[in-house]
Structures are given as C-alpha cells and as structure tokens.
Amino acid sequence: MGGCVMGSLDKIQPIATVNLSIQHLRQPVLDEVLICSAQVEGLENQIAVVTGKVTSFEDNLVLASAVGSFMIGTRAKPLPANNGRK
C-alpha cells in the first residue's frame, strides 16, 4: 500500500505509515493464485488514505482487506525519543 502512495506522487518523497488496519477473512490455499490491489482514496494535509485487498483469482472472493494512512514528506532523520527535551 505504501508503494501505491509512492506511485501516485508527482515527485518521490519519503513516506511513513501513520495507521494500518488489516482484516483477514481466510487463509489462501496451496497454489491459489491471488490478486493484490491498492488504491489511493484521497490526499489531504500531506496524509494519503489508501485501501487495499487480496482476492482469489479463481472466484474473486476477498481473503483480506486493509485501510491505511501514510504521511508524505516525512523527515529523513527521526525525532529523538524525548522530543528534544532534557
């Protein structure tokens, strides 16, 4: 899903996962062909919202679905754990 965000940007920028929720409906079976898809639903205030799903190629049934939010243009160097306070 992060790759979907990166692919939607005009200019490549760092991103960070803000939230990610995955619902697993069933496990795949051996040799099952799966289709993974993701779509950027919207972008506001440097936060992209993405939905995704994994479906079975044979019967198009959903095995898992997800919703995530990603911050665009994050810092390359993380903030210190104490937020700079001593």
JSON list of C-alpha atoms in Angstrom, two decimals:
[
{"chain": "A", "resi": 1, "resn": "MET", "atom": "CA", "xyz": [0.00, 0.00, 0.00]},
{"chain": "A", "resi": 2, "resn": "GLY", "atom": "CA", "xyz": [2.93, 2.30, 0.63]},
{"chain": "A", "resi": 3, "resn": "GLY", "atom": "CA", "xyz": [4.11, 1.54, -2.89]},
{"chain": "A", "resi": 4, "resn": "CYS", "atom": "CA", "xyz": [0.73, 2.68, -4.18]},
{"chain": "A", "resi": 5, "resn": "VAL", "atom": "CA", "xyz": [1.24, 6.02, -2.40]},
{"chain": "A", "resi": 6, "resn": "MET", "atom": "CA", "xyz": [4.75, 6.38, -3.81]},
{"chain": "A", "resi": 7, "resn": "GLY", "atom": "CA", "xyz": [3.48, 5.61, -7.32]},
{"chain": "A", "resi": 8, "resn": "SER", "atom": "CA", "xyz": [0.80, 8.29, -7.06]},
{"chain": "A", "resi": 9, "resn": "LEU", "atom": "CA", "xyz": [3.24, 11.10, -6.20]},
{"chain": "A", "resi": 10, "resn": "ASP", "atom": "CA", "xyz": [4.43, 13.59, -8.82]},
{"chain": "A", "resi": 11, "resn": "LYS", "atom": "CA", "xyz": [7.83, 13.72, -7.07]},
{"chain": "A", "resi": 12, "resn": "ILE", "atom": "CA", "xyz": [9.26, 10.86, -4.98]},
{"chain": "A", "resi": 13, "resn": "GLN", "atom": "CA", "xyz": [9.26, 11.80, -1.29]},
{"chain": "A", "resi": 14, "resn": "PRO", "atom": "CA", "xyz": [9.74, 9.84, 1.91]},
{"chain": "A", "resi": 15, "resn": "ILE", "atom": "CA", "xyz": [6.55, 8.45, 3.47]},
{"chain": "A", "resi": 16, "resn": "ALA", "atom": "CA", "xyz": [5.69, 6.96, 6.85]},
{"chain": "A", "resi": 17, "resn": "THR", "atom": "CA", "xyz": [2.82, 4.71, 7.88]},
{"chain": "A", "resi": 18, "resn": "VAL", "atom": "CA", "xyz": [0.51, 6.55, 10.27]},
{"chain": "A", "resi": 19, "resn": "ASN", "atom": "CA", "xyz": [-2.13, 3.85, 10.63]},
{"chain": "A", "resi": 20, "resn": "LEU", "atom": "CA", "xyz": [-2.74, 0.44, 9.08]},
{"chain": "A", "resi": 21, "resn": "SER", "atom": "CA", "xyz": [-5.66, -1.87, 9.77]},
{"chain": "A", "resi": 22, "resn": "ILE", "atom": "CA", "xyz": [-5.93, -5.30, 8.13]},
{"chain": "A", "resi": 23, "resn": "GLN", "atom": "CA", "xyz": [-8.87, -7.68, 8.27]},
{"chain": "A", "resi": 24, "resn": "HIS", "atom": "CA", "xyz": [-8.04, -11.30, 7.40]},
{"chain": "A", "resi": 25, "resn": "LEU", "atom": "CA", "xyz": [-11.08, -13.26, 6.21]},
{"chain": "A", "resi": 26, "resn": "ARG", "atom": "CA", "xyz": [-9.40, -16.54, 5.32]},
{"chain": "A", "resi": 27, "resn": "GLN", "atom": "CA", "xyz": [-6.03, -18.11, 4.59]},
{"chain": "A", "resi": 28, "resn": "PRO", "atom": "CA", "xyz": [-5.02, -18.83, 1.00]},
{"chain": "A", "resi": 29, "resn": "VAL", "atom": "CA", "xyz": [-4.93, -22.45, -0.11]},
{"chain": "A", "resi": 30, "resn": "LEU", "atom": "CA", "xyz": [-1.85, -24.11, -1.58]},
{"chain": "A", "resi": 31, "resn": "ASP", "atom": "CA", "xyz": [-1.15, -22.96, -5.18]},
{"chain": "A", "resi": 32, "resn": "GLU", "atom": "CA", "xyz": [-4.05, -20.46, -5.12]},
{"chain": "A", "resi": 33, "resn": "VAL", "atom": "CA", "xyz": [-3.47, -17.50, -7.44]},
{"chain": "A", "resi": 34, "resn": "LEU", "atom": "CA", "xyz": [-4.00, -14.21, -5.60]},
{"chain": "A", "resi": 35, "resn": "ILE", "atom": "CA", "xyz": [-4.60, -10.68, -6.81]},
{"chain": "A", "resi": 36, "resn": "CYS", "atom": "CA", "xyz": [-3.36, -7.83, -4.62]},
{"chain": "A", "resi": 37, "resn": "SER", "atom": "CA", "xyz": [-4.71, -4.35, -5.29]},
{"chain": "A", "resi": 38, "resn": "ALA", "atom": "CA", "xyz": [-4.47, -0.94, -3.65]},
{"chain": "A", "resi": 39, "resn": "GLN", "atom": "CA", "xyz": [-5.91, 2.48, -4.38]},
{"chain": "A", "resi": 40, "resn": "VAL", "atom": "CA", "xyz": [-5.22, 5.95, -3.02]},
{"chain": "A", "resi": 41, "resn": "GLU", "atom": "CA", "xyz": [-8.64, 7.18, -1.92]},
{"chain": "A", "resi": 42, "resn": "GLY", "atom": "CA", "xyz": [-7.58, 10.73, -1.12]},
{"chain": "A", "resi": 43, "resn": "LEU", "atom": "CA", "xyz": [-4.80, 13.08, -0.08]},
{"chain": "A", "resi": 44, "resn": "GLU", "atom": "CA", "xyz": [-5.28, 15.91, 2.41]},
{"chain": "A", "resi": 45, "resn": "ASN", "atom": "CA", "xyz": [-2.76, 17.82, 4.55]},
{"chain": "A", "resi": 46, "resn": "GLN", "atom": "CA", "xyz": [0.11, 15.55, 3.45]},
{"chain": "A", "resi": 47, "resn": "ILE", "atom": "CA", "xyz": [-1.79, 12.41, 4.55]},
{"chain": "A", "resi": 48, "resn": "ALA", "atom": "CA", "xyz": [-2.77, 9.82, 1.94]},
{"chain": "A", "resi": 49, "resn": "VAL", "atom": "CA", "xyz": [-5.58, 7.36, 2.67]},
{"chain": "A", "resi": 50, "resn": "VAL", "atom": "CA", "xyz": [-5.25, 4.00, 0.91]},
{"chain": "A", "resi": 51, "resn": "THR", "atom": "CA", "xyz": [-7.47, 0.94, 0.67]},
{"chain": "A", "resi": 52, "resn": "GLY", "atom": "CA", "xyz": [-6.35, -2.48, -0.43]},
{"chain": "A", "resi": 53, "resn": "LYS", "atom": "CA", "xyz": [-7.49, -6.05, -0.79]},
{"chain": "A", "resi": 54, "resn": "VAL", "atom": "CA", "xyz": [-6.32, -9.54, -1.64]},
{"chain": "A", "resi": 55, "resn": "THR", "atom": "CA", "xyz": [-8.70, -11.60, -3.75]},
{"chain": "A", "resi": 56, "resn": "SER", "atom": "CA", "xyz": [-8.72, -15.08, -5.20]},
{"chain": "A", "resi": 57, "resn": "PHE", "atom": "CA", "xyz": [-8.21, -15.12, -8.96]},
{"chain": "A", "resi": 58, "resn": "GLU", "atom": "CA", "xyz": [-10.48, -18.15, -9.38]},
{"chain": "A", "resi": 59, "resn": "ASP", "atom": "CA", "xyz": [-13.65, -16.91, -7.64]},
{"chain": "A", "resi": 60, "resn": "ASN", "atom": "CA", "xyz": [-12.85, -13.22, -6.91]},
{"chain": "A", "resi": 61, "resn": "LEU", "atom": "CA", "xyz": [-13.58, -13.75, -3.17]},
{"chain": "A", "resi": 62, "resn": "VAL", "atom": "CA", "xyz": [-11.78, -11.43, -0.74]},
{"chain": "A", "resi": 63, "resn": "LEU", "atom": "CA", "xyz": [-9.17, -13.04, 1.53]},
{"chain": "A", "resi": 64, "resn": "ALA", "atom": "CA", "xyz": [-8.09, -9.80, 3.25]},
{"chain": "A", "resi": 65, "resn": "SER", "atom": "CA", "xyz": [-8.85, -6.10, 3.17]},
{"chain": "A", "resi": 66, "resn": "ALA", "atom": "CA", "xyz": [-6.98, -3.11, 4.58]},
{"chain": "A", "resi": 67, "resn": "VAL", "atom": "CA", "xyz": [-7.16, 0.62, 5.17]},
{"chain": "A", "resi": 68, "resn": "GLY", "atom": "CA", "xyz": [-4.09, 2.71, 5.82]},
{"chain": "A", "resi": 69, "resn": "SER", "atom": "CA", "xyz": [-2.93, 6.30, 6.12]},
{"chain": "A", "resi": 70, "resn": "PHE", "atom": "CA", "xyz": [0.53, 7.49, 5.16]},
{"chain": "A", "resi": 71, "resn": "MET", "atom": "CA", "xyz": [2.31, 10.78, 5.90]},
{"chain": "A", "resi": 72, "resn": "ILE", "atom": "CA", "xyz": [4.03, 12.25, 2.86]},
{"chain": "A", "resi": 73, "resn": "GLY", "atom": "CA", "xyz": [7.29, 14.20, 3.07]},
{"chain": "A", "resi": 74, "resn": "THR", "atom": "CA", "xyz": [8.44, 12.86, 6.42]},
{"chain": "A", "resi": 75, "resn": "ARG", "atom": "CA", "xyz": [11.80, 13.68, 7.91]},
{"chain": "A", "resi": 76, "resn": "ALA", "atom": "CA", "xyz": [14.72, 11.51, 6.87]},
{"chain": "A", "resi": 77, "resn": "LYS", "atom": "CA", "xyz": [16.04, 11.57, 10.45]},
{"chain": "A", "resi": 78, "resn": "PRO", "atom": "CA", "xyz": [13.59, 10.54, 13.21]},
{"chain": "A", "resi": 79, "resn": "LEU", "atom": "CA", "xyz": [12.98, 12.82, 16.16]},
{"chain": "A", "resi": 80, "resn": "PRO", "atom": "CA", "xyz": [14.69, 11.82, 19.44]},
{"chain": "A", "resi": 81, "resn": "ALA", "atom": "CA", "xyz": [12.57, 9.70, 21.81]},
{"chain": "A", "resi": 82, "resn": "ASN", "atom": "CA", "xyz": [12.37, 12.57, 24.34]},
{"chain": "A", "resi": 83, "resn": "ASN", "atom": "CA", "xyz": [11.28, 15.04, 21.62]},
{"chain": "A", "resi": 84, "resn": "GLY", "atom": "CA", "xyz": [14.39, 17.11, 22.23]},
{"chain": "A", "resi": 85, "resn": "ARG", "atom": "CA", "xyz": [13.67, 17.76, 25.94]},
{"chain": "A", "resi": 86, "resn": "LYS", "atom": "CA", "xyz": [16.36, 17.23, 28.58]}
]
